[in-house]
Short mmCIF file of C-alpha atoms and ligand atoms in Angstrom, two decimals:
data_model
loop_
_atom_site.label_atom_id
_atom_site.label_comp_id
_atom_site.label_asym_id
_atom_site.label_seq_id
_atom_site.Cartn_x
_atom_site.Cartn_y
_atom_site.Cartn_z
CA MET X 1 45.78 48.82 32.07
CA ALA X 2 43.84 49.54 28.87
CA LYS X 3 43.81 46.66 26.39
CA THR X 4 42.26 47.34 23.01
CA ILE X 5 42.56 46.16 19.43
CA GLY X 6 43.22 48.65 16.65
CA ILE X 7 42.44 47.85 13.03
CA VAL X 8 43.30 49.83 9.95
CA LEU X 9 41.66 49.58 6.55
CA SER X 10 43.85 51.12 3.89
CA GLU X 11 45.46 49.33 0.94
CA ARG X 12 45.20 46.28 3.21
CA ILE X 13 43.86 45.42 6.66
CA SER X 14 46.27 45.51 9.60
CA ALA X 15 45.36 44.72 13.20
CA GLY X 16 47.26 44.82 16.46
CA LEU X 17 46.78 44.44 20.18
CA VAL X 18 47.37 47.78 21.95
CA ILE X 19 48.20 47.87 25.65
CA ASP X 20 48.64 51.31 27.23
CA ASN X 21 49.13 53.06 23.87
CA ARG X 22 51.80 50.57 22.70
CA ILE X 23 51.56 47.64 20.30
CA GLU X 24 52.07 44.26 21.87
CA GLY X 25 53.37 41.46 19.64
CA GLU X 26 53.15 41.04 15.87
CA LEU X 27 50.69 42.83 13.58
CA CYS X 28 48.14 40.69 11.72
CA CYS X 29 47.64 41.64 8.07
CA PHE X 30 45.33 40.79 5.19
CA PRO X 31 46.34 40.12 2.52
CA GLU X 32 49.66 38.95 3.93
CA ASP X 33 51.38 40.05 0.72
CA ALA X 34 51.74 43.86 0.85
CA GLY X 35 51.93 44.16 -2.95
CA ASP X 36 48.35 43.00 -3.60
CA GLU X 37 46.74 46.47 -3.68
CA SER X 38 43.41 45.56 -5.24
CA ALA X 39 42.46 42.81 -2.74
CA LEU X 40 40.26 45.07 -0.58
CA VAL X 41 38.57 46.90 -3.45
CA GLU X 42 37.36 43.53 -4.77
CA LEU X 43 35.84 42.41 -1.44
CA HIS X 44 32.18 43.24 -0.80
CA THR X 45 31.17 44.68 2.58
CA ASP X 46 30.18 41.35 4.22
CA GLY X 47 33.48 39.86 3.08
CA LEU X 48 35.38 42.81 4.54
CA VAL X 49 33.55 42.51 7.87
CA ASN X 50 34.44 38.80 8.01
CA VAL X 51 38.10 39.48 7.26
CA ILE X 52 38.19 42.20 9.93
CA SER X 53 36.69 39.93 12.59
CA GLU X 54 39.21 37.20 11.66
CA GLN X 55 42.04 39.70 12.20
CA VAL X 56 40.55 40.72 15.56
CA LEU X 57 40.61 37.09 16.68
CA ARG X 58 44.21 36.68 15.49
CA ALA X 59 45.36 39.92 17.15
CA ARG X 60 43.59 39.12 20.44
CA ARG X 61 45.42 35.80 20.86
CA ASP X 62 44.89 34.69 24.48
CA HIS X 63 43.96 38.14 25.84
CA GLN X 64 40.30 37.65 26.78
CA ASP X 65 40.09 40.96 28.66
CA ILE X 66 40.14 43.49 25.80
CA THR X 67 37.85 46.46 26.47
CA ALA X 68 37.24 47.96 23.02
CA ILE X 69 37.89 47.62 19.31
CA GLY X 70 38.74 50.56 17.08
CA VAL X 71 38.61 50.47 13.30
CA SER X 72 39.93 53.24 11.08
CA VAL X 73 38.33 53.55 7.65
CA PRO X 74 39.18 55.95 4.81
CA GLY X 75 35.89 57.79 4.47
CA LEU X 76 33.31 60.04 6.02
CA ILE X 77 32.17 58.28 9.18
CA ARG X 78 29.20 59.18 11.36
CA ASN X 79 27.96 57.10 14.31
CA GLY X 80 29.52 53.89 13.01
CA VAL X 81 28.14 54.37 9.49
CA VAL X 82 30.42 54.87 6.48
CA GLU X 83 28.57 57.68 4.74
CA GLU X 84 31.09 58.07 1.92
CA ALA X 85 34.29 56.24 0.95
CA PRO X 86 35.54 57.30 -2.51
CA ASN X 87 38.50 54.89 -2.42
CA LEU X 88 36.53 51.87 -1.11
CA PRO X 89 33.21 52.62 -2.86
CA GLN X 90 31.53 49.36 -1.82
CA LEU X 91 31.45 50.65 1.78
CA LYS X 92 29.19 53.64 1.05
CA GLY X 93 26.24 53.43 3.42
CA ALA X 94 27.60 50.40 5.33
CA ARG X 95 26.65 50.24 9.01
CA MET X 96 30.15 49.06 9.83
CA GLY X 97 29.94 49.48 13.60
CA GLU X 98 26.75 47.45 13.85
CA MET X 99 27.86 44.75 11.36
CA LEU X 100 31.16 44.21 13.15
CA THR X 101 29.55 44.14 16.58
CA ILE X 102 27.22 41.35 15.37
CA ALA X 103 30.02 39.42 13.65
CA LEU X 104 32.22 39.59 16.76
CA ARG X 105 29.37 38.62 19.08
CA ARG X 106 29.11 35.38 17.09
CA GLU X 107 32.75 34.76 18.03
CA GLY X 108 32.02 35.43 21.69
CA ILE X 109 33.57 38.91 21.75
CA GLU X 110 31.19 41.44 23.28
CA VAL X 111 32.94 44.82 23.49
CA PRO X 112 32.18 48.27 22.03
CA VAL X 113 33.30 48.78 18.41
CA ASN X 114 34.28 52.28 17.34
CA ILE X 115 34.69 53.33 13.69
CA VAL X 116 36.89 56.35 13.03
CA ASN X 117 37.95 58.23 9.91
CA ASP X 118 41.50 57.08 9.06
CA ALA X 119 43.08 60.53 9.15
CA ASP X 120 41.47 61.27 12.55
CA GLY X 121 42.87 57.90 13.66
CA ILE X 122 46.36 58.90 12.55
CA ALA X 123 46.01 62.23 14.39
CA ALA X 124 45.11 60.34 17.59
CA GLY X 125 47.98 57.91 17.02
CA LEU X 126 50.48 60.75 16.57
CA ALA X 127 49.13 62.49 19.67
CA ALA X 128 49.52 59.25 21.68
CA THR X 129 53.00 58.40 20.40
CA HIS X 130 54.33 61.99 20.63
CA GLY X 131 52.98 62.71 24.12
CA LYS X 132 50.45 65.25 22.83
CA LEU X 133 47.19 63.71 24.04
CA ASP X 134 46.42 67.03 25.73
CA SER X 135 46.92 69.34 22.72
CA MET X 136 45.24 69.97 19.36
CA ILE X 137 47.00 68.62 16.29
CA ARG X 138 46.09 68.34 12.63
CA VAL X 139 47.46 65.88 10.10
CA TRP X 140 47.46 65.55 6.32
CA THR X 141 47.83 62.04 4.91
CA LEU X 142 49.24 61.93 1.39
CA GLY X 143 48.26 58.57 -0.11
CA ILE X 144 45.87 57.19 -2.77
CA GLY X 145 43.57 59.99 -1.61
CA ILE X 146 44.32 62.96 0.63
CA GLY X 147 43.10 62.72 4.22
CA PHE X 148 42.83 65.43 6.85
CA GLY X 149 42.48 64.49 10.47
CA ARG X 150 42.42 66.26 13.78
CA TYR X 151 42.81 65.34 17.39
CA PRO X 152 41.09 65.54 19.84
CA PHE X 153 38.04 64.01 18.24
CA ALA X 154 35.01 66.27 17.91
CA GLN X 155 31.70 65.84 16.16
CA GLY X 156 31.76 67.33 12.70
CA VAL X 157 32.99 66.93 9.15
CA TRP X 158 36.46 67.96 7.96
CA GLU X 159 36.92 66.46 4.57
CA GLY X 160 40.00 68.65 4.19
CA GLY X 161 41.30 66.59 1.25
CA HIS X 162 38.33 67.91 -0.72
CA THR X 163 39.00 71.56 0.08
CA CYS X 164 38.79 73.61 -3.11
CA VAL X 165 42.24 75.01 -3.83
CA THR X 166 41.80 76.11 -7.44
CA LEU X 167 39.06 77.64 -9.58
CA ASP X 168 40.47 76.04 -12.74
CA ASP X 169 37.61 74.30 -14.59
CA LYS X 170 39.99 71.60 -15.86
CA GLU X 171 40.87 70.36 -12.33
CA THR X 172 38.53 67.38 -12.15
CA PHE X 173 40.76 64.45 -11.08
CA CYS X 174 39.46 64.07 -7.50
CA GLY X 175 38.19 60.62 -6.49
CA CYS X 176 34.92 62.17 -5.24
CA GLY X 177 34.22 63.75 -8.63
CA GLY X 178 34.40 67.29 -7.27
CA ARG X 179 36.15 70.11 -9.11
CA GLY X 180 39.23 71.96 -7.87
CA HIS X 181 39.98 69.72 -4.87
CA ILE X 182 43.38 69.16 -3.19
CA GLU X 183 43.03 65.42 -3.70
CA GLY X 184 42.52 65.99 -7.43
CA ILE X 185 46.03 67.49 -7.53
CA MET X 186 47.92 65.64 -4.77
CA GLY X 187 46.26 62.22 -4.53
CA HIS X 188 48.21 59.26 -5.93
CA ARG X 189 45.27 58.11 -8.04
CA ALA X 190 44.70 61.64 -9.37
CA MET X 191 48.39 62.01 -10.31
CA ARG X 192 48.23 58.78 -12.30
CA LEU X 193 45.16 60.07 -14.14
CA ARG X 194 46.89 63.37 -14.91
CA PHE X 195 50.15 61.79 -16.13
CA LEU X 196 48.86 58.72 -17.93
CA ASP X 197 52.36 57.88 -19.20
CA MET X 198 54.33 58.42 -15.95
CA GLU X 199 54.14 57.16 -12.37
CA PRO X 200 54.11 59.84 -9.63
CA ASP X 201 57.69 59.04 -8.52
CA GLU X 202 58.86 59.43 -12.16
CA VAL X 203 57.15 62.82 -12.32
CA PHE X 204 58.97 64.05 -9.21
CA ALA X 205 62.29 62.57 -10.43
CA ALA X 206 61.91 64.21 -13.86
CA ALA X 207 61.30 67.59 -12.19
CA ARG X 208 64.68 67.28 -10.43
CA GLN X 209 66.59 66.06 -13.50
CA ARG X 210 69.75 68.05 -14.27
CA PRO X 211 70.48 68.79 -17.02
CA ALA X 212 66.79 69.18 -17.76
CA GLY X 213 65.21 66.41 -19.84
CA PRO X 214 62.25 66.73 -22.23
CA GLU X 215 59.75 66.27 -19.37
CA THR X 216 61.48 68.44 -16.77
CA GLU X 217 59.56 71.67 -17.38
CA ARG X 218 56.08 70.07 -17.40
CA CYS X 219 56.89 68.01 -14.28
CA LEU X 220 58.49 70.89 -12.38
CA LYS X 221 55.40 72.98 -13.05
CA PHE X 222 53.30 70.19 -11.55
CA VAL X 223 55.58 69.80 -8.51
CA HIS X 224 55.01 73.50 -7.77
CA LEU X 225 51.24 73.10 -8.24
CA TRP X 226 51.33 70.06 -5.87
CA HIS X 227 53.06 72.08 -3.14
CA LYS X 228 50.79 75.09 -3.71
CA ALA X 229 47.75 72.83 -3.25
CA LEU X 230 49.04 71.55 0.10
CA ALA X 231 49.98 75.07 1.20
CA ALA X 232 46.48 76.26 0.28
CA GLY X 233 44.90 73.42 2.27
CA ILE X 234 46.99 74.23 5.34
CA ALA X 235 46.39 77.98 4.92
CA ASN X 236 42.62 77.44 4.68
CA SER X 237 42.68 75.35 7.86
CA ILE X 238 44.74 78.00 9.66
CA HIS X 239 42.38 80.78 8.54
CA MET X 240 39.40 78.77 9.83
CA SER X 241 40.78 77.20 13.05
CA GLY X 242 43.99 79.03 13.87
CA ALA X 243 47.71 78.21 13.75
CA GLY X 244 49.24 75.22 15.54
CA LYS X 245 50.93 71.94 14.83
CA PHE X 246 50.51 70.16 11.49
CA TYR X 247 51.89 66.71 10.75
CA LEU X 248 52.38 65.44 7.21
CA THR X 249 52.39 61.71 6.60
CA GLY X 250 51.22 59.01 4.15
CA PHE X 251 53.21 56.96 1.65
CA ASN X 252 53.78 59.98 -0.64
CA VAL X 253 55.12 62.25 2.11
CA GLY X 254 58.61 61.78 0.63
CA PHE X 255 57.58 64.09 -2.24
CA VAL X 256 57.27 67.06 0.15
CA GLU X 257 60.01 69.68 -0.08
CA LEU X 258 59.59 71.68 3.10
CA PRO X 259 61.34 74.89 1.88
CA MET X 260 59.00 75.07 -1.13
CA LEU X 261 55.94 74.37 1.01
CA LYS X 262 56.96 76.98 3.58
CA GLU X 263 57.56 79.58 0.88
CA TYR X 264 54.03 79.13 -0.48
CA LEU X 265 52.58 79.18 3.05
CA HIS X 266 54.44 82.40 3.70
CA GLN X 267 52.81 83.91 0.61
CA MET X 268 49.34 82.73 1.69
CA ILE X 269 49.30 83.61 5.41
CA LYS X 270 50.01 87.25 6.12
CA MET X 271 48.12 87.93 9.40
CA SER X 272 50.77 87.79 12.10
CA PRO X 273 48.60 86.14 14.83
CA LEU X 274 48.15 83.21 12.40
CA GLN X 275 51.84 82.73 11.62
CA ALA X 276 52.69 80.58 14.67
CA TYR X 277 52.27 77.29 12.83
CA THR X 278 54.72 74.39 12.71
CA LEU X 279 55.06 71.57 10.22
CA GLU X 280 56.55 68.14 10.79
CA ILE X 281 57.00 65.23 8.39
CA ILE X 282 56.38 61.80 9.90
CA GLN X 283 57.03 58.60 7.95
CA ASP X 284 53.83 56.62 7.51
CA SER X 285 53.60 53.54 9.74
CA PRO X 286 50.79 51.04 10.31
CA GLU X 287 51.70 51.06 14.03
CA VAL X 288 50.72 54.72 14.50
CA ARG X 289 47.44 54.14 12.64
CA ILE X 290 46.63 51.07 14.75
CA ILE X 291 47.45 52.83 18.03
CA GLY X 292 45.28 55.76 16.87
CA ALA X 293 42.28 53.53 16.13
CA ALA X 294 42.71 51.85 19.54
CA VAL X 295 43.14 55.14 21.47
CA THR X 296 40.05 56.59 19.79
CA ALA X 297 38.02 53.49 20.74
CA GLU X 298 39.19 53.73 24.33
CA GLN X 299 38.34 57.44 24.50
CA SER X 300 34.91 56.84 22.98
CA ILE X 301 34.07 54.50 25.90
CA THR X 302 35.17 57.14 28.42
CA TYR X 303 33.10 59.72 26.54
CA ALA X 304 30.02 57.44 26.51
CA ARG X 305 30.43 56.79 30.26
CA LYS X 306 30.66 60.51 31.04
CA LYS X 307 27.57 61.16 28.92
CA ALA X 308 25.65 58.41 30.77
CA ILE X 309 26.68 59.81 34.17
CA LEU X 310 25.56 63.31 33.11
CA ALA X 311 22.23 61.93 31.81
CA ASN X 312 21.63 60.07 35.10
CA ALA X 313 22.41 63.18 37.12
CA GLN X 314 19.73 65.19 35.33
ZN1 ZN Y 1 37.09 65.58 -3.78
#
């Protein structure tokens, strides 16, 4: 019976004990108040590591036999190091895996710590909770930034949220500073920068307003651009890695109008062998993210063991 702890760093930190791909007991969260969005941005890296190890202790309760700890972080992760994290900039360069291992050892917890990109974590969580641990899935997370994850895990970089989807010189709202990126159109932060006087949900509501109000035309134009950007991101992924299953999630997934998205996809993908793709909207849940972080940690141990066996055999 695999017992692991999954932790998710997003607008706040959530942790849970995962036994056989299911959450056991209550989630532990910091800050406890979900409305306090800036709490993590204000914490420096050491502070974050301390808060994470506190949540591990709370989530573990009296289960002394956990085998691994998985942490999902919004950023570009390589070998336990956060190489880039536009939405938690203080983490850039942090050796998270190593720092957490040391902090937990001080608490008497000596198990492997695995750091995973948050969107890859969600992909693993969806695969585990939808019985698809044996197939390839891709997921777009529509939140403060735009994440792109895939399962099964493979070495490489797929910062899909920073795919260029427009050549317009004025498209510079992406959190990474790059021009023409999906996140610069679809990300929550980017939408607030574009519409300084309106919140994203007001923009989408104004686009639907009948009879049309003074803002309807401008907002409707943006809603189309938003869907075109997502269609372009999916189409680019299909043209590079083939058709298949795509999940859409994140707290802004409610803005997606599937017929509009499918129409733009239809316009962008014309090669018939690439048209066998499916889309599914999944409501964002911390549980799926936590299970994903835990499953990835568990699989990374199996992977390390296999590698060691192969190395010994040579
Ligand atoms: Zn970008």
